[in-house]
Coordinates of N, CA and C and ligand atoms in Angstrom, one line a residue:
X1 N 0.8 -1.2 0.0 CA 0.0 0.0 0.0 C 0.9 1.3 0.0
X2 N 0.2 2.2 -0.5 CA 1.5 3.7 -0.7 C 1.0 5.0 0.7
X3 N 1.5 4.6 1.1 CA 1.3 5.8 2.3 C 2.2 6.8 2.1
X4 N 2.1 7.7 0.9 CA 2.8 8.7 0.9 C 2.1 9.7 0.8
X5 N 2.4 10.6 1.6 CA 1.3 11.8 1.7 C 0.1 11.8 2.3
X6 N 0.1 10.6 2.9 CA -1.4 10.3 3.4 C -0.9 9.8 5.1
X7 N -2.0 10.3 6.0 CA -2.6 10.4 7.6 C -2.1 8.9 7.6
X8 N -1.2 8.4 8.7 CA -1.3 7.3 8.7 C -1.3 6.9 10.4
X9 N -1.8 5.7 10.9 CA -1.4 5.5 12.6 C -0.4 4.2 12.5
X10 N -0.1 4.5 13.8 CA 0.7 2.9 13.7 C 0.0 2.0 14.4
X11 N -0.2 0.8 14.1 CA -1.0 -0.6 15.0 C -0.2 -0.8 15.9
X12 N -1.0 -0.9 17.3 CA -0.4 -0.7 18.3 C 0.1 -2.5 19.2
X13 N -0.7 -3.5 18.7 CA -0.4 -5.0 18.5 C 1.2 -4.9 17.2
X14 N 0.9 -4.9 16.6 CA 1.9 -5.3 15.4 C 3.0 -4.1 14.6
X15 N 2.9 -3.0 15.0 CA 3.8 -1.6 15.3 C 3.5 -1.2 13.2
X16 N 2.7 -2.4 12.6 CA 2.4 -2.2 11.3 C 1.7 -0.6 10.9
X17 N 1.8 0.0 9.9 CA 1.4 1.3 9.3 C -0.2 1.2 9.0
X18 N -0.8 1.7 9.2 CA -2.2 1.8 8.3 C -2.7 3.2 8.3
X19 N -3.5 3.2 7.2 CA -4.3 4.8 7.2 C -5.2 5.1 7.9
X20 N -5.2 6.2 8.5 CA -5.8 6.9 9.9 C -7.4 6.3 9.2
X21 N -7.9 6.5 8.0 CA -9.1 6.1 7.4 C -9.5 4.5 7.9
X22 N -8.3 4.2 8.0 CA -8.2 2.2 8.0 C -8.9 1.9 9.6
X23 N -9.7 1.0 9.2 CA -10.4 0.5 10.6 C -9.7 -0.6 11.3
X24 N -9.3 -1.2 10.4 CA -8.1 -3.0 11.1 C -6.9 -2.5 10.2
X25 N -6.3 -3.1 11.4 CA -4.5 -3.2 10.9 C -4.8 -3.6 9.2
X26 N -4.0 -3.8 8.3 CA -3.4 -4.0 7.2 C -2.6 -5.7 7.5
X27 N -1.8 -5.1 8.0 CA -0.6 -6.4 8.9 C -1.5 -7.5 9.3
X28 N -2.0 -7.3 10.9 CA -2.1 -8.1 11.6 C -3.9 -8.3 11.5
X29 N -4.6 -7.9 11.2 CA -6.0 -7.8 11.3 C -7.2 -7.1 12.4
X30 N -6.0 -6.3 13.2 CA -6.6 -5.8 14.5 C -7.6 -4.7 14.4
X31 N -8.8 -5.0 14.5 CA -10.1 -3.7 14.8 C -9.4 -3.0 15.8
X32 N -9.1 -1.9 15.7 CA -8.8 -0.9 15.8 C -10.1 0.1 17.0
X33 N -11.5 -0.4 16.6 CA -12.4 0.3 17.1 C -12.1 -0.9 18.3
X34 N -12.0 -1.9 17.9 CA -12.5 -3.0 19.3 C -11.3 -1.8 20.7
X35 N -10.3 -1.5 20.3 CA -9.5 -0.7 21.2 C -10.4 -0.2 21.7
X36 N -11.2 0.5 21.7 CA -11.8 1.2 22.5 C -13.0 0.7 23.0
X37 N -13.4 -0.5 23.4 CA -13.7 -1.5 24.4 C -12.9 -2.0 25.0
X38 N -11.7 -2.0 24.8 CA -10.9 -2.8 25.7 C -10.5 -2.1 26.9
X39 N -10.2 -3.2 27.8 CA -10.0 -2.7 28.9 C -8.5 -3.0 30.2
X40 N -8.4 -2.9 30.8 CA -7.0 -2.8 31.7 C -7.1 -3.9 32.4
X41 N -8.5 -4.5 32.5 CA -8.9 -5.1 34.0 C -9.1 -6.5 32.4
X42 N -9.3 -6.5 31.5 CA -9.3 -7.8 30.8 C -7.5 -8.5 30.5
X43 N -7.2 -6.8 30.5 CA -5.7 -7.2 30.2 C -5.1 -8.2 31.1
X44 N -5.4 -7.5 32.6 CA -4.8 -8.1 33.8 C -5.0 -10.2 34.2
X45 N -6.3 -9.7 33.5 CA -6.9 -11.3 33.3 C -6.2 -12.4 32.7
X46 N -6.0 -11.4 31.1 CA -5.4 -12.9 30.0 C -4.4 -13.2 31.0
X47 N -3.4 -11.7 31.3 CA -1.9 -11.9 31.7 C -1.7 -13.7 32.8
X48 N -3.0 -13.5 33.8 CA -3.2 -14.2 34.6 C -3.5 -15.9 34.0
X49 N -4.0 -15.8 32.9 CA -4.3 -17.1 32.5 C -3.0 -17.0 30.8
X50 N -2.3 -16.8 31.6 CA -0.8 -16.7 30.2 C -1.3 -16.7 28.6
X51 N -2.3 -15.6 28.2 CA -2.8 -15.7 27.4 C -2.3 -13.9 26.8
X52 N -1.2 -13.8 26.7 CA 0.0 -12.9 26.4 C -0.2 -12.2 25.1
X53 N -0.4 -13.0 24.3 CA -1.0 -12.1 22.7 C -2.0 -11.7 22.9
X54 N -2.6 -12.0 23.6 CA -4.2 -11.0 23.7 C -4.1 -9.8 24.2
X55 N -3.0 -9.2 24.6 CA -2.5 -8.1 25.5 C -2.2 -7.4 24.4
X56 N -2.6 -5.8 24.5 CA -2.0 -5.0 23.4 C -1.8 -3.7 24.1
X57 N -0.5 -2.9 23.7 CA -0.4 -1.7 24.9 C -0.9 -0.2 23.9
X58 N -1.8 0.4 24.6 CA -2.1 1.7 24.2 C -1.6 2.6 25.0
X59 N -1.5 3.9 24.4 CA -0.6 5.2 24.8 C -2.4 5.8 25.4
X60 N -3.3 5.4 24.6 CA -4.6 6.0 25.0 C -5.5 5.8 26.1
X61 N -5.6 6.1 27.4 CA -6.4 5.6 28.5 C -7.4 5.0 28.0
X62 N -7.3 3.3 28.6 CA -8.1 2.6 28.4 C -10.0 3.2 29.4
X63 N -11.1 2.7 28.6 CA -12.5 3.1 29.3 C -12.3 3.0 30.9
X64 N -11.9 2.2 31.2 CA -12.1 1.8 32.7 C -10.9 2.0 33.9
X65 N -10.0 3.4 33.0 CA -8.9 4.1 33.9 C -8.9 5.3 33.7
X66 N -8.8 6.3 34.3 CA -8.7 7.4 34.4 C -7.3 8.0 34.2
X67 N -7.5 9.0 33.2 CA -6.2 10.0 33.0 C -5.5 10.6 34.2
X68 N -6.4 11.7 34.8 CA -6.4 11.9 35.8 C -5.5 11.6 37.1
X69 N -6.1 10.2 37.2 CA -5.8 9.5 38.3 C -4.5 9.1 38.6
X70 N -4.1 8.6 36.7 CA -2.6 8.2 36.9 C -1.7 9.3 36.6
X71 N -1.9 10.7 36.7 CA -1.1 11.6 36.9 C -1.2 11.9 38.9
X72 N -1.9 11.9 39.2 CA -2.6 12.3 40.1 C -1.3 10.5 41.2
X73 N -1.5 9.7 41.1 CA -0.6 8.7 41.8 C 0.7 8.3 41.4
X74 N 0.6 8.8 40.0 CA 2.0 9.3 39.3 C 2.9 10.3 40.3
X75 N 2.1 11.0 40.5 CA 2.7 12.6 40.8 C 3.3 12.2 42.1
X76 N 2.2 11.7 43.2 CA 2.3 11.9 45.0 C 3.0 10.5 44.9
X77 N 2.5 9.1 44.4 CA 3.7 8.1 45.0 C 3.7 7.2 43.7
X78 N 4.5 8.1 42.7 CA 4.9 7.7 41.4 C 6.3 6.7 42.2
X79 N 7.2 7.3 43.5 CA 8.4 6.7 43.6 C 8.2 5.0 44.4
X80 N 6.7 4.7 44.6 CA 6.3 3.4 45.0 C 5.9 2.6 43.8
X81 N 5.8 3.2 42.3 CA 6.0 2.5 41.4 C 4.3 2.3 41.0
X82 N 3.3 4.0 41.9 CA 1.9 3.6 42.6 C 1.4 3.3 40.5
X83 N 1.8 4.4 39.7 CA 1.5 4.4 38.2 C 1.2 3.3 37.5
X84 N 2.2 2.3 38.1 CA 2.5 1.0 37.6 C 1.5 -0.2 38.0
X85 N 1.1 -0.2 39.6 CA 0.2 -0.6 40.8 C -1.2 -0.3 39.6
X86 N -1.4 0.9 39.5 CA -2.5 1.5 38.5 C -3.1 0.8 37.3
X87 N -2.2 0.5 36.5 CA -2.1 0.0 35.1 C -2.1 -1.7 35.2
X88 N -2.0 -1.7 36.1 CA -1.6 -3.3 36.4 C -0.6 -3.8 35.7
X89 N 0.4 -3.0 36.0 CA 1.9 -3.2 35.1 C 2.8 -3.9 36.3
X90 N 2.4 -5.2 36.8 CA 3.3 -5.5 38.4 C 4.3 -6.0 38.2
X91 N 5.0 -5.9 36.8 CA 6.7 -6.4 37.1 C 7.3 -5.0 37.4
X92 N 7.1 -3.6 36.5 CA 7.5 -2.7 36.8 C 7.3 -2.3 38.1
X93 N 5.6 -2.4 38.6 CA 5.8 -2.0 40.4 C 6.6 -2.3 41.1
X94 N 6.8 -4.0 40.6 CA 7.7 -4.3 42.2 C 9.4 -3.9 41.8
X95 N 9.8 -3.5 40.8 CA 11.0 -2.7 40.0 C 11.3 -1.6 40.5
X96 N 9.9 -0.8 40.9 CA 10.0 0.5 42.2 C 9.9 0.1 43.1
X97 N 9.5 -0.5 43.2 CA 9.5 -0.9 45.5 C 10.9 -1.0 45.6
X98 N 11.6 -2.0 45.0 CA 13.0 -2.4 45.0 C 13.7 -0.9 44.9
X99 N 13.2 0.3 43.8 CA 14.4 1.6 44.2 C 13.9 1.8 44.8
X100 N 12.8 2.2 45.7 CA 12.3 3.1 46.7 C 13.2 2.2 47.9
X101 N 13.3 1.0 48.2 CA 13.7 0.3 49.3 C 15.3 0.8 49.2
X102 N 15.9 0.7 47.8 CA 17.5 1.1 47.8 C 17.6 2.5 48.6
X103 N 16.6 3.3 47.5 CA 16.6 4.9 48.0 C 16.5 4.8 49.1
X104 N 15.9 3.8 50.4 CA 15.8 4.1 51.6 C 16.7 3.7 52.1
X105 N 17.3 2.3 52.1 CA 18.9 1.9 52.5 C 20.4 3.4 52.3
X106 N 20.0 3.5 51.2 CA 20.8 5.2 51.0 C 20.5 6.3 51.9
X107 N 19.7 6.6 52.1 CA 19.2 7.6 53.1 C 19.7 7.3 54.5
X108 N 19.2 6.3 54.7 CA 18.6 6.2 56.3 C 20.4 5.6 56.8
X109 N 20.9 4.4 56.0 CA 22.5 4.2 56.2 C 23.3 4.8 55.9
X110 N 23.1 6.0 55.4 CA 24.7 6.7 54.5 C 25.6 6.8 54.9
X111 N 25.4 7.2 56.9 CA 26.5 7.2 57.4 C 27.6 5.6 57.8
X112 N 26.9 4.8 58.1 CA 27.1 4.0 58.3 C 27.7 3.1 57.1
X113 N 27.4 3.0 55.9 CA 27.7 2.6 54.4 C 29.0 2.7 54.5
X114 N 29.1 4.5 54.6 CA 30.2 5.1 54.4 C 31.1 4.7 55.1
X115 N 31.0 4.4 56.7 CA 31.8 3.8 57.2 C 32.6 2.2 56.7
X116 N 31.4 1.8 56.9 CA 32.1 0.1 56.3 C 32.7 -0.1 55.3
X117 N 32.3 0.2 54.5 CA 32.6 0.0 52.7 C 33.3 1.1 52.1
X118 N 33.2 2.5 52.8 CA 33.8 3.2 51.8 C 32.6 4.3 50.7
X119 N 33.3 5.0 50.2 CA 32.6 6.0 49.3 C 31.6 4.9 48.3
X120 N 32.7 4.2 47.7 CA 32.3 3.3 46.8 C 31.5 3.0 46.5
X121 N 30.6 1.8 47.7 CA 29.5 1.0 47.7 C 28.2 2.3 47.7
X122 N 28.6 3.5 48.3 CA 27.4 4.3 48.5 C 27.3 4.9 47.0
X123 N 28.6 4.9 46.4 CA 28.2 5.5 45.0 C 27.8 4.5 43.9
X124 N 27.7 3.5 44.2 CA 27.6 1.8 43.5 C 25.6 2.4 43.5
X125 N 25.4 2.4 44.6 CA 24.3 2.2 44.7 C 23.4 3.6 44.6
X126 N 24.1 5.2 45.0 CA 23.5 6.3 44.3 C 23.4 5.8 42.5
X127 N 24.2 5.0 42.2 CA 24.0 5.1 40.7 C 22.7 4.5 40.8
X128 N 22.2 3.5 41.2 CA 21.1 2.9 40.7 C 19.7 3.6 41.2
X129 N 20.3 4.3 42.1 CA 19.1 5.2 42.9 C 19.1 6.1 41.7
X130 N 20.0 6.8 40.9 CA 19.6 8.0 39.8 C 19.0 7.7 38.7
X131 N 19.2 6.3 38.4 CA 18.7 5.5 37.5 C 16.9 5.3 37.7
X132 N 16.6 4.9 38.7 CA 15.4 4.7 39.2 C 14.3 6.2 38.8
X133 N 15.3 7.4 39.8 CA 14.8 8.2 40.1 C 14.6 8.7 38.3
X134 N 15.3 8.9 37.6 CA 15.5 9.5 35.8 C 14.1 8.6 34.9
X135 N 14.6 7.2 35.7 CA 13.2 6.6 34.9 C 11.8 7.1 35.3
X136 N 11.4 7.3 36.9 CA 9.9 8.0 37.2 C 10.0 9.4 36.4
X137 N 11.0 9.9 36.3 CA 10.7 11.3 35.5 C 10.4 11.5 34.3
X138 N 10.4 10.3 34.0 CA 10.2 9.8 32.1 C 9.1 9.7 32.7
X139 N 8.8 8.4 32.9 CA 7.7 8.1 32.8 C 6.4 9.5 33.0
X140 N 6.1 10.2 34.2 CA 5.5 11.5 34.4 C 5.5 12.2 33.0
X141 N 6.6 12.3 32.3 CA 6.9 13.1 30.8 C 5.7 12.6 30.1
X142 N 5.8 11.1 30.0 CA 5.3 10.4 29.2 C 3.8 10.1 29.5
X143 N 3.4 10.3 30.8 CA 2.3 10.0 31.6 C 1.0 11.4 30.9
X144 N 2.6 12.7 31.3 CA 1.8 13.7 30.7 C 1.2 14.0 29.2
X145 N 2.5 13.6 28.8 CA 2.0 13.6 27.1 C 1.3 12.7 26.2
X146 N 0.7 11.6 27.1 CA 0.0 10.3 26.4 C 1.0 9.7 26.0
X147 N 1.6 9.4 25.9 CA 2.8 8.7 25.9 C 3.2 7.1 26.7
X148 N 2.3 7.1 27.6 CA 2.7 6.1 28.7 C 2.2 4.8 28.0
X149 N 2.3 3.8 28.1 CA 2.1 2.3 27.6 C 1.5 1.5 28.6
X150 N -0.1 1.2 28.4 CA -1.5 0.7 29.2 C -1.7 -0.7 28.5
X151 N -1.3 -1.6 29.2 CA -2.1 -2.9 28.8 C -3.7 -2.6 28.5
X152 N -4.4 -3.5 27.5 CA -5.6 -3.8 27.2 C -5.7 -5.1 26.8
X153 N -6.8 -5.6 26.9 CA -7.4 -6.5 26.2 C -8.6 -6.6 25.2
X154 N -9.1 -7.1 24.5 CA -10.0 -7.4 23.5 C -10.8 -8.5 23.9
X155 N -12.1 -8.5 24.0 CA -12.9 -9.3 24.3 C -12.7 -10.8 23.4
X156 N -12.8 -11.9 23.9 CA -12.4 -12.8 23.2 C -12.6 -13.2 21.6
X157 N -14.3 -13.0 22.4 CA -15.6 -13.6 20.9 C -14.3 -12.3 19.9
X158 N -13.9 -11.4 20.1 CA -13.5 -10.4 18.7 C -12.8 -11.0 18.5
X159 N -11.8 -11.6 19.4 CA -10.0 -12.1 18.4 C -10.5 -12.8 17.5
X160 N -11.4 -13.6 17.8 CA -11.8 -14.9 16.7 C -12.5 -14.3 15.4
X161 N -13.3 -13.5 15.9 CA -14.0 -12.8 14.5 C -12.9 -11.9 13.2
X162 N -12.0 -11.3 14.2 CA -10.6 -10.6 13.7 C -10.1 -11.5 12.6
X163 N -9.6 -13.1 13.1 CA -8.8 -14.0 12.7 C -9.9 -14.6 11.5
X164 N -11.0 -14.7 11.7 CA -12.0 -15.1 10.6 C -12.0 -14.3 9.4
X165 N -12.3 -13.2 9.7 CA -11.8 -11.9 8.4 C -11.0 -11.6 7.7
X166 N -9.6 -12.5 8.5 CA -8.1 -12.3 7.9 C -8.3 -12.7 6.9
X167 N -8.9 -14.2 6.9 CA -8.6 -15.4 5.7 C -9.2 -15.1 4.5
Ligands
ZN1 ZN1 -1.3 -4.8 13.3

């Protein structure tokens, strides 16, 4: 197909090209509208019954999450990973707990760090605390600008109907 000069989006399953006019991927056969029935709390489901390709990530707040909200837990305890807690994104959450627990080992031991080990280990481990902290700041960027990446799911009966239409 020639997409030159013409509105195009990217498929958010299959990262394939189609024209903003196009209702299903090109590529992969994905309804496009079904996105917008899908939901956060179906995503969390497949994930649960390892049903992994049914998972597709939108930059667009899914119906049954609030914009709002994830700036709003973003903002006050984005450093507990709360954004992630939100989206039901729990390998990233517990990825913050773990810097927020470092950032507290740093804090609360510094002096005592310093004692035992040296400059070293405290600067071993400010690196991964700056790391941590650089990533929530992205993320917020990204949170703000639509940007951020929201599991969804698609109701089942669609995938099949999708895959029927391919052929
Ligand atoms: Zn696609």
């Amino acid at each position: 197909m020639d997409f030159k000069g013409r509105q195009t989006q990217k498929c958010p399953r299959c990262g394939g090209k189609a024209l903003l006019s196009q209702t299903k991927c090109p590529c992969c056969g994905l309804s496009f509208s079904k996105l917008e029935v899908a939901t956060n709390k179906a995503a969390s489901e497949r994930y649960k019954n390892h049903e992994r390709n049914a998972i597709v990530f939108v930059k667009k707040t899914p119906i049954d999450l609030k914009k709002w909200k994830l700036i709003l837990f973003g903002t006050l305890f984005g450093l507990f990973g709360a954004h992630y807690f939100y989206t039901r994104r729990w390998w990233w959450a517990i990825l913050y707990l773990l810097g927020f627990a470092l950032l507290s080992v740093c804090v609360v031991f510094n002096g005592y760090l310093v004692g035992v080990a040296g400059g070293a280990l405290i600067d071993a481990l400010a690196f991964f605390v700056g790391v941590y902290g650089i990533c929530w700041i992205f993320d917020m960027i990204r949170i703000c600008f639509g940007k951020f990446k929201i599991p969804v799911s698609l109701p089942k009966q669609s995938d099949v109907v999708v895959l029927e239409e391919q052929k």
